[in-house]
Amino acid sequence: MGNLVVKDTLEKRGVMGQLKARVRAEVFEALDDRSEPKPVLSPENLLINELIREYLAFNKYRYTASVLTAETGLSDIPLDRSFLTKELNVVDDMNSQSVPILYGILSHFLKEHEEGPCQRVENVSAEKQTFRNILRGRNTKASCLHQIKGQ
């Protein structure tokens, strides 16, 4: 009965999820074979992992971020945000700087969807073509996303 009270208290304080994540991270760290070299990241994968890391840090998913860093071989020091925005050709203004870049990208595409296909045909068509090329492996440049405007 005492264990149940402790568990309930930890859940009410919001600590239980952090503890579980920490245990998972520690188990992963213990099982991680450091003698096995990590695969070399392509520029695209590096950018994607950095965007995910920025999102995880913003949402305070520290242990998940530590697993991502360990598993992918990312440096402990994140890439500078200005470097990411430059590589992704993303416009970063005062509003967008307060949230992860992924939020701006998502917001951009949700706005495109809400406006409908007839209002911004040229931009939508270009973006769809860019992402089709990425999926087909034709576009290998790290700076493949169009500018995000009006955030």
PDB file of C-alpha atoms in Angstrom:
ATOM      1  CA  MET A   1       0.000   0.000   0.000  1.00  0.00           C
ATOM      2  CA  GLY A   2       2.913   2.373   0.713  1.00  0.00           C
ATOM      3  CA  ASN A   3       4.326   1.886  -2.805  1.00  0.00           C
ATOM      4  CA  LEU A   4       1.009   2.929  -4.341  1.00  0.00           C
ATOM      5  CA  VAL A   5       0.983   6.172  -2.337  1.00  0.00           C
ATOM      6  CA  VAL A   6       4.538   6.995  -3.422  1.00  0.00           C
ATOM      7  CA  LYS A   7       3.677   6.223  -7.048  1.00  0.00           C
ATOM      8  CA  ASP A   8       0.549   8.421  -6.914  1.00  0.00           C
ATOM      9  CA  THR A   9       2.515  11.265  -5.325  1.00  0.00           C
ATOM     10  CA  LEU A  10       5.221  11.067  -7.977  1.00  0.00           C
ATOM     11  CA  GLU A  11       2.605  11.037 -10.742  1.00  0.00           C
ATOM     12  CA  LYS A  12       0.808  14.059  -9.267  1.00  0.00           C
ATOM     13  CA  ARG A  13       4.097  15.966  -9.133  1.00  0.00           C
ATOM     14  CA  GLY A  14       4.822  15.050 -12.740  1.00  0.00           C
ATOM     15  CA  VAL A  15       7.986  13.230 -11.774  1.00  0.00           C
ATOM     16  CA  MET A  16       7.004   9.684 -12.725  1.00  0.00           C
ATOM     17  CA  GLY A  17       7.353  10.241 -16.469  1.00  0.00           C
ATOM     18  CA  GLN A  18      10.764  11.831 -15.964  1.00  0.00           C
ATOM     19  CA  LEU A  19      11.900   8.918 -13.820  1.00  0.00           C
ATOM     20  CA  LYS A  20      10.759   6.375 -16.385  1.00  0.00           C
ATOM     21  CA  ALA A  21      12.507   8.278 -19.160  1.00  0.00           C
ATOM     22  CA  ARG A  22      15.666   8.542 -17.067  1.00  0.00           C
ATOM     23  CA  VAL A  23      15.644   4.787 -16.381  1.00  0.00           C
ATOM     24  CA  ARG A  24      15.195   4.083 -20.109  1.00  0.00           C
ATOM     25  CA  ALA A  25      18.062   6.441 -20.946  1.00  0.00           C
ATOM     26  CA  GLU A  26      20.317   4.796 -18.347  1.00  0.00           C
ATOM     27  CA  VAL A  27      19.445   1.304 -19.601  1.00  0.00           C
ATOM     28  CA  PHE A  28      20.156   2.397 -23.161  1.00  0.00           C
ATOM     29  CA  GLU A  29      23.456   3.935 -22.066  1.00  0.00           C
ATOM     30  CA  ALA A  30      24.425   0.706 -20.289  1.00  0.00           C
ATOM     31  CA  LEU A  31      23.542  -1.398 -23.346  1.00  0.00           C
ATOM     32  CA  ASP A  32      25.104   0.971 -25.876  1.00  0.00           C
ATOM     33  CA  ASP A  33      28.175  -0.628 -27.384  1.00  0.00           C
ATOM     34  CA  ARG A  34      30.705   2.191 -27.643  1.00  0.00           C
ATOM     35  CA  SER A  35      33.163  -0.044 -29.483  1.00  0.00           C
ATOM     36  CA  GLU A  36      30.783  -0.190 -32.452  1.00  0.00           C
ATOM     37  CA  PRO A  37      31.292   2.899 -34.625  1.00  0.00           C
ATOM     38  CA  LYS A  38      28.267   5.055 -35.388  1.00  0.00           C
ATOM     39  CA  PRO A  39      27.365   5.411 -39.075  1.00  0.00           C
ATOM     40  CA  VAL A  40      28.387   8.654 -40.723  1.00  0.00           C
ATOM     41  CA  LEU A  41      25.389  10.977 -40.922  1.00  0.00           C
ATOM     42  CA  SER A  42      24.435  12.432 -44.269  1.00  0.00           C
ATOM     43  CA  PRO A  43      23.922  16.223 -44.270  1.00  0.00           C
ATOM     44  CA  GLU A  44      20.153  15.664 -44.518  1.00  0.00           C
ATOM     45  CA  ASN A  45      20.078  13.286 -41.557  1.00  0.00           C
ATOM     46  CA  LEU A  46      22.243  15.628 -39.520  1.00  0.00           C
ATOM     47  CA  LEU A  47      19.836  18.522 -40.143  1.00  0.00           C
ATOM     48  CA  ILE A  48      16.792  16.355 -39.374  1.00  0.00           C
ATOM     49  CA  ASN A  49      18.365  15.099 -36.130  1.00  0.00           C
ATOM     50  CA  GLU A  50      19.249  18.653 -35.118  1.00  0.00           C
ATOM     51  CA  LEU A  51      15.663  19.810 -35.760  1.00  0.00           C
ATOM     52  CA  ILE A  52      14.393  16.940 -33.635  1.00  0.00           C
ATOM     53  CA  ARG A  53      16.928  17.713 -30.904  1.00  0.00           C
ATOM     54  CA  GLU A  54      15.833  21.386 -30.843  1.00  0.00           C
ATOM     55  CA  TYR A  55      12.178  20.274 -30.555  1.00  0.00           C
ATOM     56  CA  LEU A  56      13.009  17.829 -27.743  1.00  0.00           C
ATOM     57  CA  ALA A  57      14.993  20.454 -25.821  1.00  0.00           C
ATOM     58  CA  PHE A  58      12.201  23.024 -26.173  1.00  0.00           C
ATOM     59  CA  ASN A  59       9.683  20.549 -24.742  1.00  0.00           C
ATOM     60  CA  LYS A  60      12.120  19.527 -21.999  1.00  0.00           C
ATOM     61  CA  TYR A  61      12.388  15.920 -23.215  1.00  0.00           C
ATOM     62  CA  ARG A  62      15.946  15.792 -21.870  1.00  0.00           C
ATOM     63  CA  TYR A  63      16.257  12.060 -21.549  1.00  0.00           C
ATOM     64  CA  THR A  64      14.785  11.398 -24.964  1.00  0.00           C
ATOM     65  CA  ALA A  65      17.244  13.937 -26.354  1.00  0.00           C
ATOM     66  CA  SER A  66      20.122  12.198 -24.586  1.00  0.00           C
ATOM     67  CA  VAL A  67      19.127   8.885 -26.175  1.00  0.00           C
ATOM     68  CA  LEU A  68      18.875  10.576 -29.598  1.00  0.00           C
ATOM     69  CA  THR A  69      22.331  12.099 -29.146  1.00  0.00           C
ATOM     70  CA  ALA A  70      23.883   8.816 -28.033  1.00  0.00           C
ATOM     71  CA  GLU A  71      22.190   6.679 -30.654  1.00  0.00           C
ATOM     72  CA  THR A  72      22.897   8.953 -33.622  1.00  0.00           C
ATOM     73  CA  GLY A  73      26.387  10.026 -32.631  1.00  0.00           C
ATOM     74  CA  LEU A  74      25.455  13.712 -32.618  1.00  0.00           C
ATOM     75  CA  SER A  75      27.863  16.081 -30.926  1.00  0.00           C
ATOM     76  CA  ASP A  76      26.924  17.037 -27.376  1.00  0.00           C
ATOM     77  CA  ILE A  77      26.893  20.647 -28.576  1.00  0.00           C
ATOM     78  CA  PRO A  78      23.912  21.381 -30.861  1.00  0.00           C
ATOM     79  CA  LEU A  79      24.386  23.188 -34.156  1.00  0.00           C
ATOM     80  CA  ASP A  80      23.706  26.901 -33.938  1.00  0.00           C
ATOM     81  CA  ARG A  81      20.124  27.869 -34.841  1.00  0.00           C
ATOM     82  CA  SER A  82      21.311  30.501 -37.317  1.00  0.00           C
ATOM     83  CA  PHE A  83      23.274  27.797 -39.138  1.00  0.00           C
ATOM     84  CA  LEU A  84      20.177  25.580 -39.313  1.00  0.00           C
ATOM     85  CA  THR A  85      17.958  28.373 -40.632  1.00  0.00           C
ATOM     86  CA  LYS A  86      20.556  29.298 -43.227  1.00  0.00           C
ATOM     87  CA  GLU A  87      20.979  25.694 -44.400  1.00  0.00           C
ATOM     88  CA  LEU A  88      17.212  25.155 -44.558  1.00  0.00           C
ATOM     89  CA  ASN A  89      16.594  28.543 -46.165  1.00  0.00           C
ATOM     90  CA  VAL A  90      14.116  29.383 -43.391  1.00  0.00           C
ATOM     91  CA  VAL A  91      13.257  32.956 -42.460  1.00  0.00           C
ATOM     92  CA  ASP A  92      13.706  33.390 -38.704  1.00  0.00           C
ATOM     93  CA  ASP A  93      12.037  36.460 -37.177  1.00  0.00           C
ATOM     94  CA  MET A  94      11.299  37.593 -33.621  1.00  0.00           C
ATOM     95  CA  ASN A  95       8.144  35.443 -33.406  1.00  0.00           C
ATOM     96  CA  SER A  96       9.659  32.279 -34.822  1.00  0.00           C
ATOM     97  CA  GLN A  97      12.815  32.476 -32.687  1.00  0.00           C
ATOM     98  CA  SER A  98      10.832  31.650 -29.567  1.00  0.00           C
ATOM     99  CA  VAL A  99       9.852  28.177 -30.836  1.00  0.00           C
ATOM    100  CA  PRO A 100      11.666  25.291 -32.532  1.00  0.00           C
ATOM    101  CA  ILE A 101      12.129  25.521 -36.283  1.00  0.00           C
ATOM    102  CA  LEU A 102       9.922  22.442 -36.703  1.00  0.00           C
ATOM    103  CA  TYR A 103       6.954  24.420 -35.384  1.00  0.00           C
ATOM    104  CA  GLY A 104       7.464  27.038 -38.085  1.00  0.00           C
ATOM    105  CA  ILE A 105       7.707  24.396 -40.793  1.00  0.00           C
ATOM    106  CA  LEU A 106       4.553  22.705 -39.551  1.00  0.00           C
ATOM    107  CA  SER A 107       2.734  26.034 -39.263  1.00  0.00           C
ATOM    108  CA  HIS A 108       3.700  26.893 -42.831  1.00  0.00           C
ATOM    109  CA  PHE A 109       2.276  23.675 -44.234  1.00  0.00           C
ATOM    110  CA  LEU A 110      -0.863  23.831 -42.109  1.00  0.00           C
ATOM    111  CA  LYS A 111      -1.511  27.350 -43.444  1.00  0.00           C
ATOM    112  CA  GLU A 112      -1.010  26.089 -46.996  1.00  0.00           C
ATOM    113  CA  HIS A 113      -3.547  23.341 -46.337  1.00  0.00           C
ATOM    114  CA  GLU A 114      -6.104  25.759 -44.835  1.00  0.00           C
ATOM    115  CA  GLU A 115      -5.820  28.204 -47.736  1.00  0.00           C
ATOM    116  CA  GLY A 116      -6.680  25.513 -50.246  1.00  0.00           C
ATOM    117  CA  PRO A 117      -5.000  24.570 -53.493  1.00  0.00           C
ATOM    118  CA  CYS A 118      -6.339  27.460 -55.610  1.00  0.00           C
ATOM    119  CA  GLN A 119      -5.007  30.393 -53.595  1.00  0.00           C
ATOM    120  CA  ARG A 120      -1.255  29.672 -53.710  1.00  0.00           C
ATOM    121  CA  VAL A 121      -0.878  27.258 -56.588  1.00  0.00           C
ATOM    122  CA  GLU A 122       2.660  28.227 -57.592  1.00  0.00           C
ATOM    123  CA  ASN A 123       4.165  27.863 -54.103  1.00  0.00           C
ATOM    124  CA  VAL A 124       2.299  24.675 -53.292  1.00  0.00           C
ATOM    125  CA  SER A 125       3.284  23.078 -56.574  1.00  0.00           C
ATOM    126  CA  ALA A 126       6.953  23.973 -56.091  1.00  0.00           C
ATOM    127  CA  GLU A 127       6.972  22.651 -52.525  1.00  0.00           C
ATOM    128  CA  LYS A 128       5.221  19.429 -53.471  1.00  0.00           C
ATOM    129  CA  GLN A 129       7.729  18.902 -56.257  1.00  0.00           C
ATOM    130  CA  THR A 130      10.634  19.546 -53.900  1.00  0.00           C
ATOM    131  CA  PHE A 131       9.348  16.975 -51.406  1.00  0.00           C
ATOM    132  CA  ARG A 132       8.604  14.458 -54.180  1.00  0.00           C
ATOM    133  CA  ASN A 133      12.220  14.869 -55.315  1.00  0.00           C
ATOM    134  CA  ILE A 134      13.478  14.354 -51.765  1.00  0.00           C
ATOM    135  CA  LEU A 135      11.383  11.206 -51.380  1.00  0.00           C
ATOM    136  CA  ARG A 136      12.703   9.904 -54.689  1.00  0.00           C
ATOM    137  CA  GLY A 137      16.254  10.747 -53.643  1.00  0.00           C
ATOM    138  CA  ARG A 138      16.798  13.224 -56.481  1.00  0.00           C
ATOM    139  CA  ASN A 139      17.496  16.268 -54.337  1.00  0.00           C
ATOM    140  CA  THR A 140      20.538  15.692 -52.141  1.00  0.00           C
ATOM    141  CA  LYS A 141      21.218  19.271 -51.072  1.00  0.00           C
ATOM    142  CA  ALA A 142      20.839  19.986 -47.366  1.00  0.00           C
ATOM    143  CA  SER A 143      19.110  23.292 -48.121  1.00  0.00           C
ATOM    144  CA  CYS A 144      16.079  21.817 -49.871  1.00  0.00           C
ATOM    145  CA  LEU A 145      13.201  23.545 -48.074  1.00  0.00           C
ATOM    146  CA  HIS A 146      11.617  26.743 -49.366  1.00  0.00           C
ATOM    147  CA  GLN A 147      11.461  29.868 -47.224  1.00  0.00           C
ATOM    148  CA  ILE A 148       8.830  29.978 -44.548  1.00  0.00           C
ATOM    149  CA  LYS A 149       7.188  33.373 -44.437  1.00  0.00           C
ATOM    150  CA  GLY A 150       4.585  35.118 -42.317  1.00  0.00           C
ATOM    151  CA  GLN A 151       5.007  33.341 -39.002  1.00  0.00           C
TER     152      GLN A 151
END
